[in-house]
Amino acid sequence: MTKLHYPDLQVCVLAAGRGKRMRSNLPKVLHKVLGRAMIDYVLHTVESLRPKGIAVVTGHASERVREHVGQPANLEWVIQDKQLGTGHAVKQCEKVIRSVRDVLIVCGDTPLLSAETLSKLVDEHRSRDTDVTVLTAQQANPFGYGRIVRDSDQHVTAIVEEKDATDVERKLTEVSSGIYCVRHEVLFDLLHAIGNRNAQNEYYLPDIVPLALVAGLRVDAALMESADEMTGVNDRVDLSIVEDMMQKRIIRDWQLRGVTIEKPETVRIEAGVNIGIDTVIQAGCYLIGRTHIGDECRVGPNAVLVDAWLDDKVKVFAFSHIHGASVGSNSSVGPYGRLRPDAQLDEHVHIGNFVEIKKSVIGRGSKINHLSYIGDTTMGSDCNIGAGTITCNYDGANKFRTEIGDHVFVGSDTQLVAPVTIGDRATIGAGGTITKPVPAGGLTLSERTEQRYIAGWKRPEKDNR
Ligand code: UD1
Ligand code: MG
């Protein structure tokens, strides 16, 4: 798509509502859809129109919304002290809106909305030379939305809210998206004229429609092509519906960019995730937060990656969990591997089943293949750590480090009691408890009891009589 630019447009985002129906302490627009707050989607979309300015109306828990968003250059915060309705909310923007041709009003609770749709609305509004254009959609289930009322000539005459609608009006399936493009020159006169005599005693923004008609202004509706985009989130049922729609969109996007996704309906890929070409994501995977996956990787089935970094050609086998850790190219993890925060694997590292790594650097080509815990450790390259090796890094109060050189071989069932260092090319015999520095090269054995043989010993047998 060509880059959009609307220098004579001001955007107004409504985000002051408490979101009563969410039943939450969190302001509605901070609720997340695939790991990203609803307000972030809306702001990203309106920013891509490159308008003259963006005014965001906040009220309920406004500090939390501001803290979350920060202070982008062309964004102005507007406070609506009391949430007296959408019309009242827009009215609060009067002082901050600079002189522009049109004002685009968008709700903060419609995260699926695309920049293309908004751009079409503004273009239609302008090409038809209208004063008030409302973006509408056909909804098979119009419940909860304002209904578009048209006269016998199909001209829009009013928008009626669910709670104020008659039985006949409730059957109308053309609904308001809550998004409007209005000529700046007329907007605030209309807003000053609206009243609150309705079922909710609120100053409804939709009431500018009949007021504009009375004033002899031109009012029109622009029907959107994909009705899904306007789905608003008012409660947690809507939240999951919108999340499903967003998930389909994101998965399709990665598929078109060269990622194979098996059983896509079972996979969660959040909005902040990045995936390289020819990577295969198998069924049941959860890719969360800012996870990055390189080219030609294979992940799953049923792996969980949270803020994980995988270089190219990495294999993460079934039921592995990687959180805040990084994996170098050509390495593998799992099945049933666990990498905890600050585990850093270099290239060609192999982490096998039931191995947990925390806050450790594992050098190139090293292998920890079975049933181990490695924490607070620096390990060199080409080490082989035997099954059941544990770094004992914690004395109940303090954490200690284990330093392991290159080409080290640790026999099975060894405890490395930190702080401890192991020199290059050292070999440690199986079953060792290592409490002192291990020199480079050679074999280190910790005290073992003599093996005894008892000839003629009989294993007890079950009495089968
Ligand atoms: C609104 C519209 C409805 C439309 C629907 C589309 C009105 C009266 N109704 O209904 O026609 O079909 O959106 O999703 O406009 N807000 C404020 N201050 C307030 C009240 C609301 O900033 O005083 C904000 C909310 O934070 C929200 C947006 O405005 O982001 C819409 O409010 P909401 O309560 O969700 O309205 P709906 O019932 O969805
Ligand atoms: Mg809403």
Coordinates of C-alpha atoms and ligand atoms in Angstrom, one line a residue:
M1 CA 0.0 0.0 0.0
T2 CA 1.2 3.5 -0.7
K3 CA 2.1 5.5 2.3
L4 CA -0.8 7.5 3.7
H5 CA -0.7 11.1 4.6
Y6 CA -3.5 13.3 5.9
P7 CA -2.0 16.6 7.0
D8 CA -5.4 18.3 7.2
L9 CA -7.0 15.6 9.4
Q10 CA -7.1 15.5 13.2
V11 CA -7.8 12.2 14.9
C12 CA -9.7 11.9 18.1
V13 CA -9.5 8.6 20.0
L14 CA -12.1 7.9 22.7
A15 CA -10.6 6.0 25.6
A16 CA -12.1 7.5 28.8
G17 CA -14.8 4.9 29.4
R18 CA -14.5 2.7 32.4
G19 CA -15.6 -0.4 30.5
K20 CA -18.1 -1.4 33.1
R21 CA -19.0 -4.5 31.2
M22 CA -15.4 -5.8 31.4
R23 CA -15.7 -6.0 35.3
S24 CA -12.1 -5.1 35.7
N25 CA -9.7 -2.9 37.7
L26 CA -7.8 -2.3 34.5
P27 CA -9.1 0.4 32.1
K28 CA -10.8 -1.3 29.1
V29 CA -8.4 0.0 26.5
L30 CA -5.4 -1.6 28.3
H31 CA -6.8 -5.1 28.1
K32 CA -4.7 -7.1 25.8
V33 CA -5.4 -8.8 22.5
L34 CA -2.7 -11.3 21.7
G35 CA -0.3 -9.6 24.1
R36 CA -0.8 -6.1 23.0
A37 CA -3.1 -3.5 24.6
M38 CA -6.2 -2.5 22.5
I39 CA -5.2 1.2 22.6
D40 CA -1.8 0.3 21.0
Y41 CA -3.5 -1.3 18.0
V42 CA -5.8 1.7 17.5
L43 CA -2.9 4.3 18.0
H44 CA -0.7 2.4 15.6
T45 CA -3.5 2.4 13.0
V46 CA -4.3 6.0 13.3
E47 CA -0.6 7.0 13.3
S48 CA -0.2 5.3 9.9
L49 CA -2.6 7.8 8.4
R50 CA 0.0 10.5 9.4
P51 CA -2.6 13.0 10.5
K52 CA -1.9 16.5 11.7
G53 CA -2.4 15.4 15.3
I54 CA -4.0 12.8 17.6
A55 CA -6.0 13.7 20.6
V56 CA -6.7 10.8 23.1
V57 CA -9.5 11.3 25.6
T58 CA -8.9 9.5 28.9
G59 CA -10.8 9.6 32.1
H60 CA -11.1 6.5 34.1
A61 CA -7.6 5.5 35.4
S62 CA -6.1 8.0 32.9
E63 CA -2.7 7.9 34.5
R64 CA -2.4 4.2 33.8
V65 CA -3.3 4.7 30.1
R66 CA -0.8 7.6 29.8
E67 CA 1.9 5.6 31.5
H68 CA 1.3 2.7 29.2
V69 CA 1.3 4.8 26.0
G70 CA 4.1 7.3 26.8
Q71 CA 4.3 10.5 24.9
P72 CA 4.5 10.2 21.1
A73 CA 5.3 13.5 19.4
N74 CA 2.0 14.3 17.8
L75 CA -0.3 13.0 20.6
E76 CA -2.2 15.2 22.9
W77 CA -3.9 14.0 26.1
V78 CA -7.4 15.2 26.9
I79 CA -9.1 14.6 30.2
Q80 CA -12.8 13.8 30.5
D81 CA -13.4 14.0 34.2
K82 CA -16.8 12.4 34.2
Q83 CA -17.7 9.9 31.6
L84 CA -20.9 11.5 30.4
G85 CA -21.0 9.9 27.0
T86 CA -19.2 9.7 23.7
G87 CA -20.4 13.1 22.5
H88 CA -19.3 14.7 25.7
A89 CA -15.9 13.0 25.3
V90 CA -15.3 14.5 21.8
K91 CA -16.4 17.9 23.1
Q92 CA -13.4 17.9 25.5
C93 CA -11.1 18.0 22.5
E94 CA -12.3 21.4 21.3
K95 CA -9.3 23.3 22.6
V96 CA -6.6 20.9 21.4
I97 CA -7.8 20.3 17.9
R98 CA -5.9 22.5 15.5
S99 CA -7.4 24.0 12.4
V100 CA -7.9 21.2 10.0
R101 CA -10.4 20.2 7.4
D102 CA -11.9 17.1 9.1
V103 CA -11.9 15.3 12.4
L104 CA -11.8 11.5 12.4
I105 CA -13.3 10.1 15.6
V106 CA -12.3 6.6 16.5
C107 CA -13.1 4.4 19.6
G108 CA -10.3 2.9 21.6
D109 CA -12.1 -0.4 21.9
T110 CA -12.0 -1.5 18.2
P111 CA -8.5 -3.0 17.7
L112 CA -9.2 -4.8 14.4
L113 CA -9.7 -1.6 12.5
S114 CA -7.3 -1.1 9.6
A115 CA -5.7 2.1 8.3
E116 CA -7.1 1.2 4.8
T117 CA -10.6 1.3 6.1
L118 CA -10.1 4.6 7.8
S119 CA -8.4 6.1 4.8
K120 CA -11.4 5.0 2.6
L121 CA -13.8 6.6 5.0
V122 CA -11.9 9.9 4.9
D123 CA -11.6 9.8 1.1
E124 CA -15.3 9.0 0.6
H125 CA -16.3 11.7 3.0
R126 CA -14.2 14.2 1.0
S127 CA -15.1 13.0 -2.5
R128 CA -18.8 13.2 -1.6
D129 CA -18.3 16.6 0.1
T130 CA -20.2 15.5 3.2
D131 CA -20.3 17.2 6.6
V132 CA -20.8 14.1 8.7
T133 CA -19.9 10.6 7.5
V134 CA -20.4 7.6 9.8
L135 CA -18.7 4.3 9.1
T136 CA -21.2 1.5 9.1
A137 CA -21.3 -2.3 8.6
Q138 CA -23.8 -5.0 8.1
Q139 CA -23.8 -7.3 11.1
A140 CA -25.9 -10.5 11.2
N141 CA -25.9 -10.1 15.0
P142 CA -26.3 -6.3 15.6
F143 CA -26.8 -6.6 19.3
G144 CA -25.2 -3.8 21.3
Y145 CA -24.4 -1.5 18.4
G146 CA -26.1 1.7 17.4
R147 CA -28.5 0.9 14.5
I148 CA -28.5 3.0 11.3
V149 CA -32.0 4.4 10.6
R150 CA -32.7 5.3 7.0
D151 CA -35.7 7.0 5.4
S152 CA -37.6 5.6 2.4
D153 CA -35.0 7.3 0.1
Q154 CA -32.3 5.4 2.0
H155 CA -30.9 8.6 3.5
V156 CA -29.5 8.2 7.0
T157 CA -31.8 9.9 9.5
A158 CA -30.5 8.8 12.9
I159 CA -28.4 6.3 14.9
V160 CA -30.4 4.6 17.6
E161 CA -28.6 2.9 20.5
E162 CA -29.6 -0.6 21.6
K163 CA -31.1 0.6 24.9
D164 CA -33.2 3.3 23.1
A165 CA -34.3 1.3 20.1
T166 CA -37.8 0.2 19.4
D167 CA -38.4 -3.5 18.5
V168 CA -38.5 -2.6 14.8
E169 CA -35.2 -0.6 15.0
R170 CA -33.5 -3.5 16.9
K171 CA -34.1 -5.7 13.8
L172 CA -32.0 -3.3 11.7
T173 CA -28.7 -5.0 10.7
E174 CA -26.8 -2.0 9.5
V175 CA -24.9 -0.7 12.5
S176 CA -22.6 2.1 13.5
S177 CA -18.9 1.3 14.0
G178 CA -18.7 4.3 16.3
I179 CA -16.3 5.9 13.8
Y180 CA -17.0 9.2 12.2
C181 CA -15.4 11.7 9.9
V182 CA -16.8 15.2 10.5
R183 CA -15.9 18.6 9.0
H184 CA -14.1 20.5 11.7
E185 CA -16.0 23.6 11.0
V186 CA -19.3 22.1 12.1
L187 CA -18.3 19.5 14.6
F188 CA -18.2 21.5 17.8
D189 CA -21.4 23.4 17.1
L190 CA -23.2 20.1 16.7
L191 CA -21.6 18.7 19.9
H192 CA -22.7 21.8 21.9
A193 CA -26.3 21.1 20.8
I194 CA -26.6 17.5 21.9
G195 CA -28.6 16.6 25.0
N196 CA -28.7 13.6 27.3
R197 CA -32.4 12.6 27.3
N198 CA -32.0 9.0 26.5
A199 CA -32.0 5.6 28.3
Q200 CA -28.5 6.1 29.6
N201 CA -28.6 9.9 30.3
E202 CA -25.5 10.2 28.3
Y203 CA -24.4 12.8 25.7
Y204 CA -24.4 10.5 22.6
L205 CA -22.0 11.3 19.8
P206 CA -24.5 9.6 17.3
D207 CA -26.9 12.5 18.0
I208 CA -24.9 14.8 15.8
V209 CA -26.6 13.0 12.9
P210 CA -30.2 14.3 13.4
L211 CA -28.8 17.7 14.5
A212 CA -26.7 18.0 11.4
L213 CA -29.8 17.2 9.2
V214 CA -31.9 19.8 11.1
A215 CA -29.0 22.3 10.4
G216 CA -29.2 21.5 6.7
L217 CA -25.8 19.7 6.6
R218 CA -24.9 16.7 4.5
V219 CA -24.9 13.4 6.3
D220 CA -23.9 10.1 4.8
A221 CA -22.9 6.5 5.8
A222 CA -19.9 4.7 4.4
L223 CA -20.4 1.0 4.5
M224 CA -17.3 -1.1 5.3
E225 CA -16.4 -4.1 3.2
S226 CA -15.3 -6.4 6.1
A227 CA -17.7 -6.0 9.0
D228 CA -15.3 -8.0 11.3
E229 CA -13.0 -5.0 11.5
M230 CA -15.4 -2.9 13.5
T231 CA -16.0 -5.5 16.2
G232 CA -15.9 -3.6 19.5
V233 CA -14.8 -5.0 22.8
N234 CA -17.3 -4.3 25.6
D235 CA -16.9 -7.4 27.7
R236 CA -14.6 -10.4 27.9
V237 CA -16.7 -12.5 25.5
D238 CA -16.1 -9.8 22.9
L239 CA -12.4 -9.8 23.9
S240 CA -12.0 -13.5 23.0
I241 CA -14.0 -13.1 19.8
V242 CA -11.7 -10.2 18.7
E243 CA -8.6 -12.2 19.8
D244 CA -9.7 -15.1 17.6
M245 CA -10.1 -12.8 14.6
M246 CA -6.8 -11.1 15.2
Q247 CA -5.1 -14.5 15.6
K248 CA -6.4 -15.6 12.2
R249 CA -5.1 -12.4 10.7
I250 CA -1.7 -12.8 12.2
I251 CA -1.4 -16.4 11.3
R252 CA -2.4 -15.8 7.7
D253 CA 0.2 -13.0 7.6
W254 CA 3.0 -15.3 8.7
Q255 CA 1.8 -18.0 6.3
L256 CA 2.0 -15.6 3.4
R257 CA 5.4 -14.5 4.5
G258 CA 6.8 -18.1 4.3
V259 CA 6.1 -19.8 7.6
T260 CA 4.5 -23.2 7.7
I261 CA 1.9 -23.5 10.5
E262 CA 0.5 -26.9 11.2
K263 CA -3.0 -27.0 12.7
P264 CA -3.2 -23.2 12.9
E265 CA -6.4 -23.3 14.9
T266 CA -4.4 -24.8 17.9
V267 CA -1.5 -22.3 17.8
R268 CA -1.2 -18.9 19.6
I269 CA 1.1 -16.4 18.0
E270 CA 1.1 -13.0 19.8
A271 CA 1.4 -9.7 18.0
G272 CA 5.0 -9.0 19.0
V273 CA 6.4 -12.2 17.6
N274 CA 8.7 -12.4 14.6
I275 CA 9.3 -15.6 12.5
G276 CA 11.7 -16.3 9.7
I277 CA 11.0 -18.1 6.4
D278 CA 10.8 -21.9 6.0
T279 CA 10.3 -22.2 9.8
V280 CA 7.7 -24.8 10.8
I281 CA 5.5 -24.2 13.8
Q282 CA 3.8 -27.4 14.8
A283 CA 0.4 -27.9 16.6
G284 CA -0.3 -26.5 20.0
C285 CA 2.6 -24.0 20.2
Y286 CA 2.4 -20.8 22.2
L287 CA 4.6 -18.0 20.9
I288 CA 4.4 -15.2 23.4
G289 CA 5.6 -11.7 23.9
R290 CA 8.7 -10.6 21.9
T291 CA 9.7 -14.0 20.8
H292 CA 12.0 -14.1 17.7
I293 CA 12.4 -17.2 15.6
G294 CA 14.9 -17.3 12.8
D295 CA 14.8 -19.1 9.4
E296 CA 14.4 -22.8 8.9
C297 CA 13.6 -23.6 12.5
R298 CA 11.2 -26.3 13.7
V299 CA 9.2 -25.7 16.9
G300 CA 6.8 -28.1 18.6
P301 CA 4.4 -29.7 18.9
N302 CA 3.2 -28.0 22.1
A303 CA 6.2 -25.9 22.8
V304 CA 5.9 -22.6 24.8
L305 CA 8.2 -19.7 23.9
V306 CA 8.0 -16.5 26.0
D307 CA 10.3 -13.6 25.0
A308 CA 12.6 -16.2 23.5
W309 CA 15.2 -15.7 20.8
L310 CA 16.0 -18.6 18.4
D311 CA 18.7 -18.1 15.7
D312 CA 18.3 -19.9 12.4
K313 CA 18.0 -23.7 12.1
V314 CA 17.0 -24.3 15.7
K315 CA 14.9 -27.3 16.7
V316 CA 12.7 -27.0 19.7
F317 CA 11.0 -30.4 20.3
A318 CA 7.7 -31.3 22.0
F319 CA 6.7 -29.9 25.3
S320 CA 9.7 -27.6 25.8
H321 CA 9.4 -24.3 27.6
I322 CA 11.7 -21.4 26.8
H323 CA 11.4 -18.1 28.7
G324 CA 13.7 -15.1 28.3
A325 CA 16.4 -17.3 26.9
S326 CA 18.4 -17.4 23.6
V327 CA 19.4 -20.3 21.4
G328 CA 22.2 -20.2 18.8
S329 CA 21.8 -21.6 15.3
N330 CA 21.7 -25.3 14.7
S331 CA 21.0 -26.0 18.4
S332 CA 18.2 -28.2 19.7
V333 CA 16.2 -28.2 22.9
G334 CA 13.9 -31.0 24.2
P335 CA 11.6 -32.8 24.1
Y336 CA 10.7 -31.6 27.6
G337 CA 13.5 -29.0 27.8
R338 CA 13.3 -25.9 29.9
L339 CA 15.3 -22.8 29.4
R340 CA 14.7 -20.1 32.0
P341 CA 15.6 -16.4 31.9
D342 CA 19.2 -15.6 30.8
A343 CA 20.0 -19.0 29.6
Q344 CA 22.2 -18.4 26.5
L345 CA 23.0 -21.2 24.2
D346 CA 25.7 -20.8 21.6
E347 CA 25.6 -22.6 18.2
H348 CA 25.3 -26.4 17.9
V349 CA 24.3 -26.9 21.5
H350 CA 22.1 -29.9 22.4
I351 CA 19.8 -29.7 25.4
G352 CA 17.9 -32.9 25.9
N353 CA 14.9 -34.1 27.9
F354 CA 14.2 -33.0 31.4
V355 CA 17.1 -30.5 31.4
E356 CA 16.7 -27.1 33.0
I357 CA 19.1 -24.3 32.4
K358 CA 19.0 -20.9 34.2
K359 CA 21.2 -17.8 33.9
S360 CA 24.0 -19.7 32.2
V361 CA 26.1 -19.5 29.1
I362 CA 26.6 -22.8 27.3
G363 CA 29.4 -22.8 24.7
R364 CA 29.4 -24.0 21.1
G365 CA 28.8 -27.7 20.6
S366 CA 28.2 -28.6 24.2
K367 CA 25.7 -31.3 25.1
I368 CA 23.5 -31.7 28.2
N369 CA 21.2 -34.4 27.1
H370 CA 19.4 -35.9 30.1
L371 CA 17.9 -34.9 33.4
S372 CA 20.1 -32.0 34.5
Y373 CA 19.9 -28.7 36.3
I374 CA 22.5 -26.1 35.2
G375 CA 22.2 -22.7 36.9
D376 CA 24.5 -19.7 37.3
T377 CA 27.1 -21.4 35.2
T378 CA 29.5 -20.5 32.4
M379 CA 30.3 -23.5 30.3
G380 CA 32.9 -23.6 27.4
S381 CA 32.6 -25.3 24.1
D382 CA 32.3 -29.0 23.3
C383 CA 31.5 -30.2 26.8
N384 CA 29.5 -33.3 27.5
I385 CA 27.5 -33.2 30.7
G386 CA 26.3 -36.7 31.8
A387 CA 22.8 -37.6 32.8
G388 CA 21.6 -36.3 36.1
T389 CA 24.4 -33.7 36.6
I390 CA 23.3 -30.9 38.9
T391 CA 24.9 -27.6 39.7
C392 CA 24.3 -27.0 43.4
N393 CA 24.1 -23.2 43.2
Y394 CA 22.1 -22.3 46.2
D395 CA 22.8 -22.7 49.9
G396 CA 19.4 -21.5 51.0
A397 CA 20.4 -17.9 51.1
N398 CA 23.0 -17.2 48.4
K399 CA 23.6 -18.2 44.8
F400 CA 27.1 -19.2 43.6
R401 CA 28.6 -19.7 40.2
T402 CA 30.0 -22.7 38.4
E403 CA 32.8 -22.1 35.8
I404 CA 33.4 -25.0 33.4
G405 CA 36.1 -24.8 30.7
D406 CA 36.2 -26.3 27.2
H407 CA 36.0 -30.0 26.3
V408 CA 35.0 -31.0 29.8
F409 CA 33.4 -34.4 30.3
V410 CA 31.2 -34.8 33.4
G411 CA 30.1 -38.4 34.3
S412 CA 26.5 -39.1 35.1
D413 CA 25.0 -38.3 38.5
T414 CA 27.5 -35.7 39.4
Q415 CA 26.9 -32.7 41.8
L416 CA 29.0 -29.6 41.1
V417 CA 28.8 -27.8 44.4
A418 CA 29.3 -24.1 43.6
P419 CA 31.3 -22.0 43.8
V420 CA 33.5 -24.4 41.8
T421 CA 35.7 -24.2 38.7
I422 CA 36.5 -27.0 36.3
G423 CA 39.5 -26.7 34.0
D424 CA 39.7 -27.4 30.2
R425 CA 39.6 -31.1 29.1
A426 CA 38.9 -32.3 32.6
T427 CA 37.0 -35.5 33.1
I428 CA 34.9 -36.1 36.2
G429 CA 34.0 -39.7 37.0
A430 CA 30.4 -40.7 37.5
G431 CA 28.6 -40.1 40.8
G432 CA 31.1 -37.4 41.9
T433 CA 30.4 -34.7 44.4
I434 CA 32.7 -31.9 43.4
T435 CA 33.4 -29.3 46.0
K436 CA 37.0 -28.2 45.1
P437 CA 38.5 -26.8 42.0
V438 CA 39.1 -29.4 39.3
P439 CA 42.4 -29.1 37.4
A440 CA 42.6 -29.0 33.6
G441 CA 43.0 -32.4 31.9
G442 CA 43.2 -35.7 33.8
L443 CA 40.5 -37.6 35.7
T444 CA 38.9 -36.4 38.9
L445 CA 37.1 -38.9 41.1
S446 CA 35.5 -38.1 44.4
E447 CA 35.7 -40.6 47.2
R448 CA 33.9 -43.9 46.2
T449 CA 33.2 -46.8 48.5
E450 CA 34.7 -50.1 47.5
Q451 CA 32.5 -52.3 45.3
R452 CA 31.8 -55.6 47.0
Y453 CA 30.8 -59.0 45.6
I454 CA 28.8 -61.5 47.7
A455 CA 29.0 -64.9 46.1
G456 CA 26.1 -67.3 46.5
W457 CA 23.7 -64.6 47.6
K458 CA 20.1 -65.5 46.8
R459 CA 17.5 -63.0 45.7
P460 CA 14.3 -63.4 47.8
E461 CA 11.6 -65.2 45.8
K462 CA 7.9 -64.9 45.9
D463 CA 6.1 -67.7 47.5
N464 CA 3.8 -69.0 44.7
R465 CA 2.4 -72.0 46.5
Ligands
UD1_1 C1 -20.6 3.0 20.9 C2 -21.7 3.8 20.1 C3 -22.5 2.9 19.2 C4 -21.6 2.1 18.3 C5 -20.5 1.3 19.1 C6 -19.4 0.7 18.2 C7 -22.4 5.8 21.3 C8 -23.4 6.4 22.2 N1 -22.5 4.5 21.0 O1 -21.4 2.1 21.7 O2 -23.3 3.7 18.4 O3 -22.3 1.1 17.5 O4 -19.8 2.3 20.0 O5 -18.5 0.0 18.9 O6 -21.5 6.5 20.8 N2 -16.0 6.7 25.9 C9 -15.5 7.9 26.4 N3 -16.2 8.7 27.3 C10 -17.5 8.4 27.6 C11 -18.1 7.2 27.1 C12 -17.3 6.4 26.2 O7 -14.3 8.2 26.1 O8 -18.1 9.1 28.4 C13 -15.2 5.9 25.0 C14 -15.0 4.5 25.6 O9 -13.8 4.4 26.3 C15 -15.0 3.6 24.3 C16 -15.8 4.4 23.3 O10 -15.9 5.7 23.8 O11 -13.6 3.5 23.8 C17 -17.1 3.8 23.0 O12 -17.8 3.7 24.3 P1 -18.6 2.4 24.7 O13 -19.2 2.5 26.0 O14 -17.8 1.2 24.4 O15 -19.9 2.5 23.6 P2 -20.7 1.3 23.0 O16 -21.8 0.9 23.9 O17 -19.8 0.3 22.4
MG2 MG -17.8 -0.2 22.7

